[in-house]
Amino acid sequence: MAEYNYIGASLPRYDGEGRVTGKTVYVDDVIKPGMLYVKVFRSPVHKGVVKNIDASETLKVPGVAGIVTGKDVPGVNVGWFGDVPVFAETIRYQGQVVAGVVAVDEDTAAEGVAKLKVDIEEQTPVFDMFEAIKPGAPLVDPAAKSNYFEGWPKGNTFKMVLGDVEQGFKEADYIVEGDYSEGVQDHASMEPHASVAYLDEAGRLCVHTTSQCLAFQLRSLMAIFNRPLSKMRYIGGVVGGGFGGKNEIHTDHIAGVAALKFGKPIKYRETRREDLRFSTKRGAWVFHFKDGVTKDGRLVARYVEHWHDSGAYNTFSSYGIEKGSMFLSGPYWIPNILIEGHLVLTNKPVSSSMRGYTSSNGQYASEVQMTKIAQKLGMDPWELRFINAWRDGDLGASRYKVLGAGSIEAMKKTAELAGIKLPEHLMQLSSRRR
Amino acid sequence: MQDVSYFAPTEVSQAVKLLAEHGKKATVLAGGTDVMPKINYYELKPEVLVYIGGLGLDYIKAEGGQLVIGAGTPIAKLLESDLVAKQAPSLVEAARQHSSVAIRSVGTIGGNVAHASPAADLVYPLMAMDAKLKLVSAKGERLVAIEAFFTGPGETILGADELLTEIQIPAAKGKAVYGKLGKRKAQACSIVIVGVRLELDGKVCRAARVALGSMAPTPLRCAKAEALLVGKTVDAALVAQAAAAAVGESSPIDDVRATAWYRRKAGTALVARALAQAAGL
Amino acid sequence: MKQILSFTLNGEQVDLVVKPTETLLDVLRERLNFTGMKRGCDDGDCGTCTVLINGEPVRSCLTLALTAAGKDVVTIEGVAKDGKLHPIQKAFMDNGAVQCGFCTPAMVLVAKALLDKNPHPTRHDVVYYMSGNLCRCGCYDEIVDAVLAVANGKVKEA
């Protein structure tokens, strides 16, 4: 057996010293001479149309350089996936950014924001998903037919099919149903969202970002700034916690637009309260589960209908439904599965990725279903899971073949660590074969 | 931008002169743990800042049989004081569970009282111990019972020209107990707070104080619960009755921390637990 | 009206003109470019701005700069001496106590304040003392391990 210098060795982190000494430069630590600061005007109403922005009093505040609005976006006034505008002209959620005030410091910019007069024609919002899908509900996207995302082959329903659930339910001795909901969560990364943007000596727009996905976002930013790649520098990689909350553009676009307009370095950062209230979240999700099981504890059918609250824009939540659907069988072999997913828009902040995006959503629901099934059958909950756990070669809900299944081994290890002695007939089982 | 004046007086007489001069335009600043978030978020745009950290109000002493604490005493000092440990252990417990190290190092007992949130933890042991507050102005001074101090959430009888300078706690009689329910063990804005004190003659209650926090617009003295206890033998059944009575006198609301329903349930358990502990049950 | 503020920062005298509403955090980060301490919330909740004032942990975001007059302020920049890491800093690196690193400077300072007062804390002591500093990456156990490693003399000089 060869000896390795690096493989298997515990090596010090190359950038650890910077972190423990405070030398590592996070985005908010970037300081440029003559740097100006942005504070934004956020819509006080949940839904409406911006009629007019009057900056006459704002511009009189000493130290205010000016404002930035949709009119100042050199390229397209949309962020990510052609969806969220940089500066809103129609409001879809309370807190949505309408304009920015650029000034010598944040106190001055905040004073400028307080003096901005923005006329918004207020409209009726809808907050609850199930209110939003009722016929006649106010439309979140004025150009759409309904508040459903309708872009799937079956329109507003994303379907995932394995086998035949109706047949499966006929074979079941027991049916167990349940309704579950998961609320909104915030990532609360220790580092709030921030950007610094400036033109460098070669005329490139440099943007310091906290983004978790530079390559994705750079394409959107080029379209916003109307700049080719050769005229951009996107500087990132030092992130004070992302957890999925830094997969959408929060501040880069506004900082860049301001840097281009004023020709000065710009810093735009969200306060913690803005971040908590208005930035992207793990969105709410509602599930209806219907499981069919035989009296000897085999799951023969599962039907799940699920609804994800997208907030005011889709961005990639429709992908969330698609990917999330395949995990709703849990790590269990179920020969007949039907998943029907819906994405619903509401007048709330945008739902996005967060820690285990789509793979953790619905898992607690699936596991509570398993517990209810075990109770109904009078069966040991460990045994129920051992019986139904995936083996290599089983099919998942999206018909992919399972390789390297491991939940049986994980359960055995868990029991050992918890001091629980599992019965011998369960200890004989393995993920390698049924 | 409006001009802000900053003063750092070194004597109480200077401080109250400034308050008399500037009245409602003055913002009193001690540790800053309640005032500064408001300034940072532009909710408070101060005109005149009067920093009172240099007034020598940081003291703990025994005087005339009482425990006397300067309003400018940081909460951390309450934890370190042998005198407070001996005379007011329930106040030490409230300080121990309060916020965190970096808040306790500068946040003051006077600030906790004067900011007048119904969730001001230190108020409840003080109420149970019949504490008095010294309020000083350029016109003179007055001593008020702590339960007369609060008039609404964040509101007190303190005049715009007055400064809270001292808290006086009479010699301890009987046993006082503090209880708190928060969503976590540190930096938790309380869901329910309890401050009780029982004076027992054998098993018979001679005097009772039951103070309930985060359960009403102001800190609540539960008179019905107290009346139920006085003159009776304190046992588990009486404790349960008194706890129910105390919560019955409160008016909890639904807010971001908890629902009224939950506060009633948790409050009942917390009062019962504190009374049982005070009675040695 | 602006006023002159004089205080000691990491052992050196600092004099500058400040606005009355500037916080110590504003002065450190925006005026003096000492960006080691972080701005995580401006509410006193997260702890990333925590500095030592006369040896005690204090939220610099809640400290009006002028109230720091004449006081002794220590930030993360003052912990390593002459380029040599403090044992706490080494212990953090060696115990997996750093992920994104945003909470780290304040964690190191608060740990230093604890060990300067109590060189042999129990695990409970460490948890109680440091529970005002939040970490969202999930390093709490490793941070406590790192502090105890220093207390137990297990950290060799860097």
mmCIF file of N, CA and C in Angstrom, chain A residues 183-229:
data_model
loop_
_atom_site.group_PDB
_atom_site.id
_atom_site.type_symbol
_atom_site.label_atom_id
_atom_site.label_comp_id
_atom_site.label_asym_id
_atom_site.label_seq_id
_atom_site.Cartn_x
_atom_site.Cartn_y
_atom_site.Cartn_z
ATOM 1 N N GLY A 183 -43.240 26.016 6.385
ATOM 2 C CA GLY A 183 -43.260 27.475 6.332
ATOM 3 C C GLY A 183 -42.014 28.057 5.693
ATOM 4 N N VAL A 184 -42.006 29.376 5.654
ATOM 5 C CA VAL A 184 -40.907 30.129 5.057
ATOM 6 C C VAL A 184 -39.731 30.166 6.025
ATOM 7 N N GLN A 185 -38.509 30.075 5.492
ATOM 8 C CA GLN A 185 -37.320 30.207 6.342
ATOM 9 C C GLN A 185 -36.335 31.145 5.670
ATOM 10 N N ASP A 186 -35.527 31.804 6.502
ATOM 11 C CA ASP A 186 -34.467 32.658 5.948
ATOM 12 C C ASP A 186 -33.113 32.024 6.217
ATOM 13 N N HIS A 187 -32.179 32.238 5.301
ATOM 14 C CA HIS A 187 -30.844 31.668 5.443
ATOM 15 C C HIS A 187 -30.088 32.298 6.603
ATOM 16 N N ALA A 188 -30.328 33.608 6.784
ATOM 17 C CA ALA A 188 -29.663 34.356 7.849
ATOM 18 C C ALA A 188 -28.155 34.112 7.859
ATOM 19 N N SER A 189 -27.541 34.123 6.679
ATOM 20 C CA SER A 189 -26.080 34.052 6.604
ATOM 21 C C SER A 189 -25.506 35.172 7.444
ATOM 22 N N MET A 190 -24.383 34.958 8.086
ATOM 23 C CA MET A 190 -23.822 36.012 8.930
ATOM 24 C C MET A 190 -23.472 37.250 8.100
ATOM 25 N N GLU A 191 -23.106 37.046 6.821
ATOM 26 C CA GLU A 191 -22.781 38.190 5.970
ATOM 27 C C GLU A 191 -24.019 38.621 5.177
ATOM 28 N N PRO A 192 -24.511 39.853 5.370
ATOM 29 C CA PRO A 192 -25.634 40.321 4.559
ATOM 30 C C PRO A 192 -25.196 40.524 3.098
ATOM 31 N N HIS A 193 -26.188 40.744 2.222
ATOM 32 C CA HIS A 193 -25.886 40.947 0.796
ATOM 33 C C HIS A 193 -25.205 42.289 0.561
ATOM 34 N N ALA A 194 -24.179 42.299 -0.266
ATOM 35 C CA ALA A 194 -23.444 43.538 -0.550
ATOM 36 C C ALA A 194 -22.720 43.421 -1.874
ATOM 37 N N SER A 195 -22.474 44.562 -2.530
ATOM 38 C CA SER A 195 -21.674 44.592 -3.761
ATOM 39 C C SER A 195 -20.861 45.872 -3.806
ATOM 40 N N VAL A 196 -19.708 45.775 -4.463
ATOM 41 C CA VAL A 196 -18.928 46.973 -4.785
ATOM 42 C C VAL A 196 -18.663 46.927 -6.280
ATOM 43 N N ALA A 197 -18.934 48.042 -6.961
ATOM 44 C CA ALA A 197 -18.740 48.077 -8.420
ATOM 45 C C ALA A 197 -17.977 49.324 -8.816
ATOM 46 N N TYR A 198 -17.111 49.202 -9.810
ATOM 47 C CA TYR A 198 -16.349 50.367 -10.289
ATOM 48 C C TYR A 198 -15.755 50.052 -11.655
ATOM 49 N N LEU A 199 -15.405 51.097 -12.376
ATOM 50 C CA LEU A 199 -14.718 50.932 -13.663
ATOM 51 C C LEU A 199 -13.222 50.964 -13.408
ATOM 52 N N ASP A 200 -12.524 49.989 -13.953
ATOM 53 C CA ASP A 200 -11.080 49.961 -13.691
ATOM 54 C C ASP A 200 -10.304 50.716 -14.780
ATOM 55 N N GLU A 201 -8.984 50.656 -14.690
ATOM 56 C CA GLU A 201 -8.140 51.446 -15.584
ATOM 57 C C GLU A 201 -8.253 50.994 -17.037
ATOM 58 N N ALA A 202 -8.793 49.784 -17.263
ATOM 59 C CA ALA A 202 -8.963 49.309 -18.640
ATOM 60 C C ALA A 202 -10.411 49.458 -19.088
ATOM 61 N N GLY A 203 -11.194 50.221 -18.353
ATOM 62 C CA GLY A 203 -12.592 50.440 -18.725
ATOM 63 C C GLY A 203 -13.491 49.249 -18.484
ATOM 64 N N ARG A 204 -13.017 48.287 -17.682
ATOM 65 C CA ARG A 204 -13.858 47.128 -17.375
ATOM 66 C C ARG A 204 -14.718 47.449 -16.153
ATOM 67 N N LEU A 205 -15.957 47.008 -16.177
ATOM 68 C CA LEU A 205 -16.810 47.144 -14.997
ATOM 69 C C LEU A 205 -16.483 45.988 -14.062
ATOM 70 N N CYS A 206 -15.913 46.338 -12.917
ATOM 71 C CA CYS A 206 -15.569 45.324 -11.916
ATOM 72 C C CYS A 206 -16.681 45.272 -10.888
ATOM 73 N N VAL A 207 -17.134 44.067 -10.580
ATOM 74 C CA VAL A 207 -18.156 43.917 -9.545
ATOM 75 C C VAL A 207 -17.669 42.886 -8.531
ATOM 76 N N HIS A 208 -17.522 43.323 -7.283
ATOM 77 C CA HIS A 208 -17.204 42.406 -6.184
ATOM 78 C C HIS A 208 -18.513 41.852 -5.683
ATOM 79 N N THR A 209 -18.629 40.528 -5.660
ATOM 80 C CA THR A 209 -19.900 39.892 -5.369
ATOM 81 C C THR A 209 -19.795 38.847 -4.273
ATOM 82 N N THR A 210 -20.928 38.591 -3.626
ATOM 83 C CA THR A 210 -21.024 37.492 -2.659
ATOM 84 C C THR A 210 -21.692 36.274 -3.304
ATOM 85 N N SER A 211 -21.858 36.312 -4.613
ATOM 86 C CA SER A 211 -22.586 35.261 -5.308
ATOM 87 C C SER A 211 -22.020 33.863 -5.080
ATOM 88 N N GLN A 212 -22.932 32.876 -4.990
ATOM 89 C CA GLN A 212 -22.522 31.466 -4.918
ATOM 90 C C GLN A 212 -22.391 30.876 -6.314
ATOM 91 N N CYS A 213 -22.821 31.606 -7.339
ATOM 92 C CA CYS A 213 -22.859 31.021 -8.682
ATOM 93 C C CYS A 213 -22.470 32.076 -9.709
ATOM 94 N N LEU A 214 -21.195 32.393 -9.713
ATOM 95 C CA LEU A 214 -20.688 33.480 -10.551
ATOM 96 C C LEU A 214 -21.003 33.294 -12.028
ATOM 97 N N ALA A 215 -20.798 32.070 -12.545
ATOM 98 C CA ALA A 215 -20.963 31.862 -13.986
ATOM 99 C C ALA A 215 -22.413 32.124 -14.417
ATOM 100 N N PHE A 216 -23.371 31.632 -13.604
ATOM 101 C CA PHE A 216 -24.782 31.863 -13.946
ATOM 102 C C PHE A 216 -25.095 33.354 -13.959
ATOM 103 N N GLN A 217 -24.694 34.026 -12.873
ATOM 104 C CA GLN A 217 -25.128 35.405 -12.700
ATOM 105 C C GLN A 217 -24.422 36.356 -13.664
ATOM 106 N N LEU A 218 -23.190 36.038 -14.029
ATOM 107 C CA LEU A 218 -22.443 36.919 -14.921
ATOM 108 C C LEU A 218 -23.188 37.116 -16.240
ATOM 109 N N ARG A 219 -23.793 36.035 -16.742
ATOM 110 C CA ARG A 219 -24.527 36.155 -18.017
ATOM 111 C C ARG A 219 -25.675 37.150 -17.891
ATOM 112 N N SER A 220 -26.416 37.042 -16.783
ATOM 113 C CA SER A 220 -27.528 37.983 -16.575
ATOM 114 C C SER A 220 -27.007 39.399 -16.445
ATOM 115 N N LEU A 221 -25.917 39.563 -15.732
ATOM 116 C CA LEU A 221 -25.368 40.909 -15.510
ATOM 117 C C LEU A 221 -24.885 41.528 -16.811
ATOM 118 N N MET A 222 -24.296 40.727 -17.690
ATOM 119 C CA MET A 222 -23.856 41.264 -18.981
ATOM 120 C C MET A 222 -25.040 41.822 -19.755
ATOM 121 N N ALA A 223 -26.183 41.125 -19.664
ATOM 122 C CA ALA A 223 -27.377 41.600 -20.368
ATOM 123 C C ALA A 223 -27.912 42.873 -19.726
ATOM 124 N N ILE A 224 -27.820 42.963 -18.409
ATOM 125 C CA ILE A 224 -28.278 44.170 -17.706
ATOM 126 C C ILE A 224 -27.377 45.354 -18.028
ATOM 127 N N PHE A 225 -26.073 45.128 -17.974
ATOM 128 C CA PHE A 225 -25.125 46.225 -18.197
ATOM 129 C C PHE A 225 -24.866 46.467 -19.679
ATOM 130 N N ASN A 226 -25.326 45.560 -20.515
ATOM 131 C CA ASN A 226 -25.068 45.628 -21.957
ATOM 132 C C ASN A 226 -23.565 45.718 -22.225
ATOM 133 N N ARG A 227 -22.841 44.818 -21.619
ATOM 134 C CA ARG A 227 -21.377 44.806 -21.773
ATOM 135 C C ARG A 227 -20.916 43.410 -22.170
ATOM 136 N N PRO A 228 -19.946 43.363 -23.073
ATOM 137 C CA PRO A 228 -19.384 42.041 -23.393
ATOM 138 C C PRO A 228 -18.475 41.561 -22.259
ATOM 139 N N LEU A 229 -18.171 40.285 -22.281
ATOM 140 C CA LEU A 229 -17.345 39.678 -21.234
ATOM 141 C C LEU A 229 -16.000 40.378 -21.103
#
